[in-house]
CSV table of C-alpha atoms in Angstrom, one decimal:
chain,number,residue,atom,x,y,z
A,1,ASP,CA,94.5,-193.0,-97.1
A,2,ALA,CA,95.1,-192.8,-101.0
A,3,LYS,CA,94.5,-196.0,-103.1
A,4,THR,CA,98.2,-197.6,-104.9
A,5,THR,CA,98.2,-199.5,-108.0
A,6,GLN,CA,100.9,-201.9,-108.7
A,7,PRO,CA,101.9,-204.7,-111.5
A,8,THR,CA,101.1,-207.8,-109.8
A,9,SER,CA,104.3,-209.5,-110.7
A,10,MET,CA,107.8,-208.8,-112.0
A,11,ASP,CA,110.9,-210.7,-112.7
A,12,CYS,CA,114.3,-209.4,-112.1
A,13,ALA,CA,117.8,-211.1,-112.7
A,14,GLU,CA,120.4,-211.6,-110.1
A,15,GLY,CA,122.6,-209.0,-109.5
A,16,ARG,CA,120.8,-206.3,-111.6
A,17,ALA,CA,118.5,-203.6,-110.2
A,18,ALA,CA,115.0,-204.2,-109.5
A,19,ASN,CA,113.0,-200.9,-110.2
A,20,LEU,CA,109.2,-201.7,-108.5
A,21,PRO,CA,106.5,-198.9,-109.5
A,22,CYS,CA,103.6,-197.7,-107.7
A,23,ASN,CA,101.0,-195.4,-108.9
A,24,HIS,CA,99.3,-193.1,-106.3
A,25,SER,CA,97.8,-190.4,-108.3
A,26,THR,CA,95.1,-189.7,-105.5
A,27,ILE,CA,98.0,-189.0,-102.9
A,28,SER,CA,97.5,-185.8,-100.9
A,29,GLY,CA,100.1,-183.4,-99.7
A,30,ASN,CA,100.5,-184.8,-96.1
A,31,GLU,CA,100.5,-188.2,-97.1
A,32,TYR,CA,103.9,-190.3,-97.2
A,33,VAL,CA,104.8,-193.2,-99.3
A,34,TYR,CA,105.7,-196.3,-97.6
A,35,TRP,CA,107.2,-199.8,-98.9
A,36,TYR,CA,107.3,-202.6,-97.0
A,37,ARG,CA,107.9,-206.4,-98.2
A,38,GLN,CA,106.7,-209.9,-97.2
A,39,ILE,CA,108.9,-212.8,-97.5
A,40,HIS,CA,107.1,-215.8,-97.6
A,41,SER,CA,105.4,-216.9,-94.6
A,42,GLN,CA,107.1,-214.1,-92.9
A,43,GLY,CA,105.8,-211.0,-91.5
A,44,PRO,CA,105.8,-207.7,-93.4
A,45,GLN,CA,109.3,-205.6,-93.0
A,46,TYR,CA,109.6,-201.8,-93.5
A,47,ILE,CA,112.0,-201.0,-96.5
A,48,ILE,CA,111.6,-197.0,-96.7
A,49,HIS,CA,109.4,-194.0,-96.6
A,50,GLY,CA,109.6,-190.6,-98.3
A,51,LEU,CA,107.3,-187.5,-98.7
A,52,LYS,CA,108.5,-185.7,-101.7
A,53,ASN,CA,112.4,-186.2,-101.8
A,54,ASN,CA,114.4,-188.7,-103.0
A,55,GLU,CA,115.3,-191.3,-100.0
A,56,THR,CA,117.9,-193.9,-99.7
A,57,ASN,CA,118.9,-196.6,-97.3
A,58,GLU,CA,121.0,-199.6,-96.7
A,59,MET,CA,118.1,-201.6,-98.2
A,60,ALA,CA,116.8,-199.7,-101.0
A,61,SER,CA,116.2,-196.1,-102.9
A,62,LEU,CA,112.6,-194.4,-103.2
A,63,ILE,CA,112.4,-192.1,-106.1
A,64,ILE,CA,109.0,-190.0,-106.1
A,65,THR,CA,108.1,-188.2,-109.1
A,66,GLU,CA,107.9,-184.2,-108.6
A,67,ASP,CA,104.0,-184.3,-109.0
A,68,ARG,CA,104.2,-187.2,-106.1
A,69,LYS,CA,101.5,-189.4,-108.4
A,70,SER,CA,104.0,-192.1,-108.4
A,71,SER,CA,107.0,-193.5,-106.9
A,72,THR,CA,109.7,-196.3,-107.6
A,73,LEU,CA,111.3,-198.7,-105.4
A,74,ILE,CA,114.8,-199.8,-106.6
A,75,LEU,CA,116.7,-202.3,-105.2
A,76,PRO,CA,120.2,-201.6,-106.6
A,77,HIS,CA,121.8,-204.9,-106.7
A,78,ALA,CA,119.1,-207.9,-106.2
A,79,THR,CA,119.5,-211.1,-104.5
A,80,LEU,CA,117.6,-214.4,-104.3
A,81,ARG,CA,116.5,-213.3,-100.9
A,82,ASP,CA,114.7,-210.2,-102.3
A,83,THR,CA,112.3,-212.6,-103.6
A,84,ALA,CA,109.3,-211.3,-102.1
A,85,VAL,CA,105.8,-209.6,-102.4
A,86,TYR,CA,106.4,-205.7,-102.0
A,87,TYR,CA,103.8,-203.6,-100.8
A,88,CYS,CA,103.6,-199.5,-101.8
A,89,ILE,CA,101.2,-197.9,-99.2
A,90,VAL,CA,100.4,-194.3,-99.2
A,91,ARG,CA,99.4,-192.9,-95.5
A,92,ASP,CA,98.7,-190.0,-93.7
A,93,ALA,CA,101.8,-189.5,-91.2
A,94,GLY,CA,99.8,-187.4,-88.7
A,95,GLY,CA,96.5,-188.8,-88.7
A,96,TYR,CA,96.8,-192.0,-88.6
A,97,GLN,CA,96.8,-195.7,-87.9
A,98,LYS,CA,94.8,-197.3,-90.4
A,99,VAL,CA,97.5,-198.7,-92.9
A,100,THR,CA,96.0,-200.5,-95.5
A,101,PHE,CA,97.8,-203.0,-97.7
A,102,GLY,CA,97.2,-203.4,-101.5
A,103,THR,CA,97.8,-206.4,-103.2
A,104,GLY,CA,101.2,-205.5,-104.0
A,105,THR,CA,103.7,-206.8,-106.5
A,106,LYS,CA,105.2,-210.3,-106.4
A,107,LEU,CA,109.1,-209.9,-107.2
A,108,GLN,CA,110.8,-213.0,-108.4
A,109,VAL,CA,114.7,-212.6,-108.6
A,110,ILE,CA,116.0,-215.3,-110.8
A,111,PRO,CA,119.4,-216.8,-110.7
B,1,ASP,CA,115.3,-204.7,-79.1
B,2,THR,CA,113.6,-204.2,-82.1
B,3,GLU,CA,111.2,-207.5,-82.3
B,4,VAL,CA,107.7,-207.9,-82.1
B,5,THR,CA,107.2,-211.6,-80.6
B,6,GLN,CA,103.9,-213.7,-81.2
B,7,THR,CA,102.9,-216.8,-79.5
B,8,PRO,CA,102.2,-219.3,-80.6
B,9,LYS,CA,103.4,-219.8,-84.0
B,10,HIS,CA,100.8,-222.4,-84.8
B,11,LEU,CA,97.6,-223.1,-83.2
B,12,VAL,CA,94.8,-225.7,-84.2
B,13,MET,CA,91.6,-225.2,-82.5
B,14,GLY,CA,87.9,-226.6,-82.6
B,15,MET,CA,84.9,-224.3,-82.9
B,16,THR,CA,83.9,-224.6,-79.7
B,17,ASN,CA,87.2,-224.0,-78.1
B,18,LYS,CA,88.3,-220.6,-76.4
B,19,LYS,CA,92.1,-219.8,-77.1
B,20,SER,CA,94.5,-216.6,-77.4
B,21,LEU,CA,96.9,-215.2,-79.4
B,22,LYS,CA,99.7,-213.0,-77.6
B,23,CYS,CA,102.0,-210.3,-78.7
B,24,GLU,CA,104.6,-208.8,-77.0
B,25,GLN,CA,107.0,-205.8,-77.9
B,26,HIS,CA,109.5,-203.7,-75.7
B,27,MET,CA,110.2,-200.7,-78.3
B,28,GLY,CA,108.4,-198.5,-76.1
B,29,HIS,CA,105.5,-198.0,-79.0
B,30,ARG,CA,102.3,-197.0,-77.8
B,31,ALA,CA,100.0,-198.0,-81.0
B,32,MET,CA,99.7,-201.6,-81.6
B,33,TYR,CA,97.7,-203.5,-84.4
B,34,TRP,CA,96.3,-206.9,-85.2
B,35,TYR,CA,96.0,-208.1,-89.2
B,36,LYS,CA,94.5,-211.0,-90.9
B,37,GLN,CA,96.1,-212.5,-93.8
B,38,LYS,CA,94.4,-215.3,-96.1
B,39,ALA,CA,96.5,-217.3,-98.3
B,40,LYS,CA,98.0,-215.2,-101.3
B,41,LYS,CA,96.2,-212.1,-99.9
B,42,PRO,CA,97.4,-208.9,-98.5
B,43,PRO,CA,97.1,-208.4,-94.8
B,44,GLU,CA,93.9,-206.8,-93.6
B,45,LEU,CA,93.4,-204.6,-90.8
B,46,MET,CA,91.6,-205.7,-87.7
B,47,PHE,CA,92.2,-203.8,-84.7
B,48,VAL,CA,94.4,-200.8,-83.7
B,49,TYR,CA,95.2,-199.7,-80.2
B,50,SER,CA,96.6,-196.2,-79.2
B,51,TYR,CA,98.2,-195.7,-75.9
B,52,GLU,CA,96.3,-199.0,-74.7
B,53,LYS,CA,93.0,-197.9,-75.9
B,54,LEU,CA,91.0,-199.2,-78.9
B,55,SER,CA,91.0,-196.5,-81.9
B,56,ILE,CA,90.5,-198.9,-84.5
B,57,ASN,CA,87.9,-202.0,-85.1
B,58,GLU,CA,87.3,-202.8,-88.8
B,59,SER,CA,83.8,-204.3,-88.2
B,60,VAL,CA,85.4,-207.4,-87.0
B,61,PRO,CA,83.0,-210.0,-85.7
B,62,SER,CA,82.4,-210.4,-81.9
B,63,ARG,CA,84.3,-213.9,-82.1
B,64,PHE,CA,87.5,-211.8,-82.3
B,65,SER,CA,87.8,-210.3,-78.7
B,66,PRO,CA,91.5,-207.8,-78.5
B,67,GLU,CA,93.0,-206.7,-75.4
B,68,CYS,CA,95.9,-204.6,-74.2
B,69,PRO,CA,96.6,-205.2,-70.8
B,70,ASN,CA,99.7,-202.8,-70.6
B,71,SER,CA,101.6,-201.0,-73.5
B,72,SER,CA,103.9,-203.9,-74.2
B,73,LEU,CA,101.4,-206.7,-74.7
B,74,LEU,CA,98.5,-207.2,-77.0
B,75,ASN,CA,96.1,-210.4,-77.0
B,76,LEU,CA,93.3,-211.5,-79.6
B,77,HIS,CA,91.1,-213.9,-77.7
B,78,LEU,CA,89.4,-216.3,-79.8
B,79,HIS,CA,85.9,-218.0,-79.2
B,80,ALA,CA,83.4,-220.0,-81.5
B,81,LEU,CA,85.4,-219.4,-84.7
B,82,GLN,CA,84.6,-220.9,-88.2
B,83,PRO,CA,86.7,-222.7,-90.4
B,84,GLU,CA,87.2,-219.8,-93.1
B,85,ASP,CA,88.7,-217.9,-89.9
B,86,SER,CA,91.9,-220.0,-90.5
B,87,ALA,CA,94.7,-217.7,-91.4
B,88,LEU,CA,97.8,-216.0,-90.5
B,89,TYR,CA,97.2,-213.5,-87.7
B,90,LEU,CA,100.1,-210.5,-87.6
B,91,CYS,CA,100.7,-208.1,-84.9
B,92,ALA,CA,102.3,-205.0,-85.6
B,93,SER,CA,103.7,-202.1,-83.2
B,94,SER,CA,104.8,-198.6,-84.2
B,95,GLN,CA,105.2,-195.1,-82.6
B,96,VAL,CA,102.1,-193.1,-82.4
B,97,PRO,CA,102.4,-191.0,-85.8
B,98,SER,CA,103.2,-187.3,-84.9
B,99,GLY,CA,103.5,-186.3,-88.4
B,100,THR,CA,107.0,-185.4,-87.8
B,101,VAL,CA,109.9,-186.5,-90.5
B,102,THR,CA,111.5,-188.6,-87.7
B,103,ASN,CA,108.3,-190.1,-86.3
B,104,THR,CA,106.1,-191.4,-89.5
B,105,GLY,CA,104.7,-194.2,-87.5
B,106,GLU,CA,106.2,-197.5,-89.6
B,107,LEU,CA,105.0,-200.8,-88.6
B,108,PHE,CA,107.1,-203.4,-86.9
B,109,PHE,CA,105.4,-206.8,-87.5
B,110,GLY,CA,105.7,-210.1,-86.0
B,111,GLU,CA,106.1,-213.4,-87.5
B,112,GLY,CA,102.7,-214.3,-87.4
B,113,SER,CA,100.5,-217.1,-85.5
B,114,ARG,CA,99.2,-219.4,-88.1
B,115,LEU,CA,95.5,-220.3,-86.7
B,116,THR,CA,94.0,-223.5,-88.0
B,117,VAL,CA,90.0,-224.0,-87.2
B,118,LEU,CA,88.7,-227.3,-87.5
């Protein structure tokens, strides 16, 4: 699986959009971008994934650049409950199950 | 039912004890995972089972012994652990990825079992 690079930490004001970047410059054509988050002392939670098109669900939006070398997770209206560590992972969807977590971004939502 | 249930939530054991962690899911997933997470670190993959067979072992010491007795259950047997094995142990499950848009094998995690080895 390709490696990802994320900022160590970010702050976001409550009610504002949180934009979390991820670099994955070595991503290959059959690798998807996944985002998970882990709220303190809980198991990681799947948020969203995409291949090359932008994706949106009830939790977030995922913007993938045209060259696929980076992506941004957008939480449109951050709440205090969104304070968590956010992990960006790239993974060969057909191949496999070796899902490796990087160091992630600690997002602190501030009142 | 979209839950992965792990028991016990907390476990304290001595270095000579034998104990087991259990994980259960009823989502029909045929891939199950064990991860270990130390404080302030990301989860580290330990084992992967696919169709009840061990498919990945990330060079985990033999004092950790996984078992997948059926498609819904995953166990982690613990024996002669060291204090540095104290950690949060996370279980996850997924569909076995098929590479299609609708099945790309996203993981569903349990809440973890917090293990303390004295």
